[in-house]
Amino acid sequence: MLKKFSKALHSSLSWSNNIALIMVTTFILTKDMKYCLLASSVL
């Protein structure tokens, strides 16, 4: 499911939007707000 989801997004979204998707996905997978904020501050 995740593979199909990411493939569809990869073909329809720009690179910068993919970065936002990665941060959101990371937040969902880790369920850790601090980690998400850290990732966004690095980028």
Short mmCIF file of N, CA and C in Angstrom, two decimals:
data_model
loop_
_atom_site.label_atom_id
_atom_site.label_comp_id
_atom_site.label_asym_id
_atom_site.label_seq_id
_atom_site.Cartn_x
_atom_site.Cartn_y
_atom_site.Cartn_z
N MET A 1 0.83 -1.20 0.00
CA MET A 1 0.00 0.00 0.00
C MET A 1 0.87 1.26 0.00
N LEU A 2 1.86 1.28 0.89
CA LEU A 2 2.72 2.47 1.00
C LEU A 2 3.52 2.67 -0.28
N LYS A 3 3.96 1.56 -0.89
CA LYS A 3 4.72 1.65 -2.12
C LYS A 3 3.88 2.27 -3.24
N LYS A 4 2.65 1.79 -3.37
CA LYS A 4 1.74 2.31 -4.40
C LYS A 4 1.43 3.78 -4.14
N PHE A 5 1.25 4.11 -2.87
CA PHE A 5 0.94 5.48 -2.46
C PHE A 5 2.09 6.42 -2.80
N SER A 6 3.31 6.03 -2.47
CA SER A 6 4.47 6.88 -2.72
C SER A 6 4.76 7.00 -4.22
N LYS A 7 4.49 5.93 -4.97
CA LYS A 7 4.73 5.97 -6.41
C LYS A 7 3.79 6.97 -7.09
N ALA A 8 2.53 6.97 -6.68
CA ALA A 8 1.55 7.89 -7.25
C ALA A 8 1.92 9.34 -6.92
N LEU A 9 2.36 9.56 -5.68
CA LEU A 9 2.73 10.91 -5.26
C LEU A 9 4.01 11.36 -5.97
N HIS A 10 4.94 10.45 -6.15
CA HIS A 10 6.20 10.78 -6.79
C HIS A 10 5.98 11.26 -8.22
N SER A 11 4.99 10.68 -8.89
CA SER A 11 4.74 11.04 -10.29
C SER A 11 3.89 12.30 -10.42
N SER A 12 3.20 12.69 -9.36
CA SER A 12 2.26 13.82 -9.47
C SER A 12 2.72 15.06 -8.70
N LEU A 13 3.66 14.92 -7.79
CA LEU A 13 4.08 16.06 -6.99
C LEU A 13 5.49 16.51 -7.36
N SER A 14 5.78 17.76 -7.07
CA SER A 14 7.12 18.29 -7.31
C SER A 14 8.08 17.80 -6.23
N TRP A 15 9.38 18.04 -6.44
CA TRP A 15 10.40 17.57 -5.50
C TRP A 15 10.21 18.18 -4.12
N SER A 16 9.91 19.48 -4.07
CA SER A 16 9.74 20.16 -2.78
C SER A 16 8.52 19.62 -2.04
N ASN A 17 7.47 19.28 -2.78
CA ASN A 17 6.29 18.71 -2.15
C ASN A 17 6.59 17.31 -1.64
N ASN A 18 7.49 16.60 -2.32
CA ASN A 18 7.88 15.28 -1.85
C ASN A 18 8.62 15.38 -0.52
N ILE A 19 9.41 16.44 -0.34
CA ILE A 19 10.09 16.66 0.93
C ILE A 19 9.07 16.84 2.05
N ALA A 20 8.03 17.63 1.77
CA ALA A 20 6.97 17.84 2.76
C ALA A 20 6.28 16.52 3.06
N LEU A 21 6.06 15.71 2.04
CA LEU A 21 5.44 14.40 2.22
C LEU A 21 6.30 13.50 3.09
N ILE A 22 7.61 13.54 2.86
CA ILE A 22 8.54 12.74 3.65
C ILE A 22 8.47 13.14 5.12
N MET A 23 8.42 14.44 5.40
CA MET A 23 8.35 14.91 6.79
C MET A 23 7.04 14.47 7.43
N VAL A 24 5.94 14.56 6.68
CA VAL A 24 4.64 14.13 7.22
C VAL A 24 4.64 12.63 7.46
N THR A 25 5.19 11.88 6.50
CA THR A 25 5.25 10.42 6.63
C THR A 25 6.12 10.04 7.83
N THR A 26 7.24 10.73 8.00
CA THR A 26 8.12 10.47 9.14
C THR A 26 7.39 10.73 10.44
N PHE A 27 6.61 11.81 10.49
CA PHE A 27 5.84 12.14 11.69
C PHE A 27 4.81 11.06 11.98
N ILE A 28 4.14 10.57 10.94
CA ILE A 28 3.12 9.53 11.12
C ILE A 28 3.77 8.23 11.60
N LEU A 29 4.90 7.88 11.01
CA LEU A 29 5.54 6.62 11.35
C LEU A 29 6.14 6.65 12.75
N THR A 30 6.69 7.77 13.15
CA THR A 30 7.34 7.86 14.45
C THR A 30 6.38 8.35 15.53
N LYS A 31 5.35 9.09 15.09
CA LYS A 31 4.39 9.70 16.03
C LYS A 31 5.14 10.50 17.10
N ASP A 32 6.17 11.20 16.66
CA ASP A 32 7.00 11.97 17.58
C ASP A 32 7.16 13.39 17.03
N MET A 33 6.47 14.34 17.63
CA MET A 33 6.47 15.72 17.14
C MET A 33 7.87 16.32 17.18
N LYS A 34 8.63 16.01 18.22
CA LYS A 34 9.97 16.58 18.35
C LYS A 34 10.86 16.14 17.18
N TYR A 35 10.74 14.88 16.78
CA TYR A 35 11.54 14.38 15.67
C TYR A 35 11.15 15.06 14.37
N CYS A 36 9.84 15.29 14.19
CA CYS A 36 9.35 15.95 12.98
C CYS A 36 9.87 17.39 12.91
N LEU A 37 9.84 18.08 14.04
CA LEU A 37 10.34 19.45 14.08
C LEU A 37 11.84 19.49 13.82
N LEU A 38 12.54 18.49 14.35
CA LEU A 38 13.99 18.42 14.13
C LEU A 38 14.29 18.21 12.64
N ALA A 39 13.52 17.34 12.00
CA ALA A 39 13.73 17.07 10.58
C ALA A 39 13.45 18.32 9.75
N SER A 40 12.40 19.06 10.10
CA SER A 40 12.05 20.26 9.35
C SER A 40 13.09 21.37 9.56
N SER A 41 13.69 21.41 10.74
CA SER A 41 14.70 22.43 11.01
C SER A 41 15.99 22.13 10.25
N VAL A 42 16.29 20.85 10.07
CA VAL A 42 17.47 20.45 9.31
C VAL A 42 17.30 20.81 7.84
N LEU A 43 16.10 20.58 7.32
CA LEU A 43 15.84 20.89 5.92
C LEU A 43 15.65 22.39 5.76
#
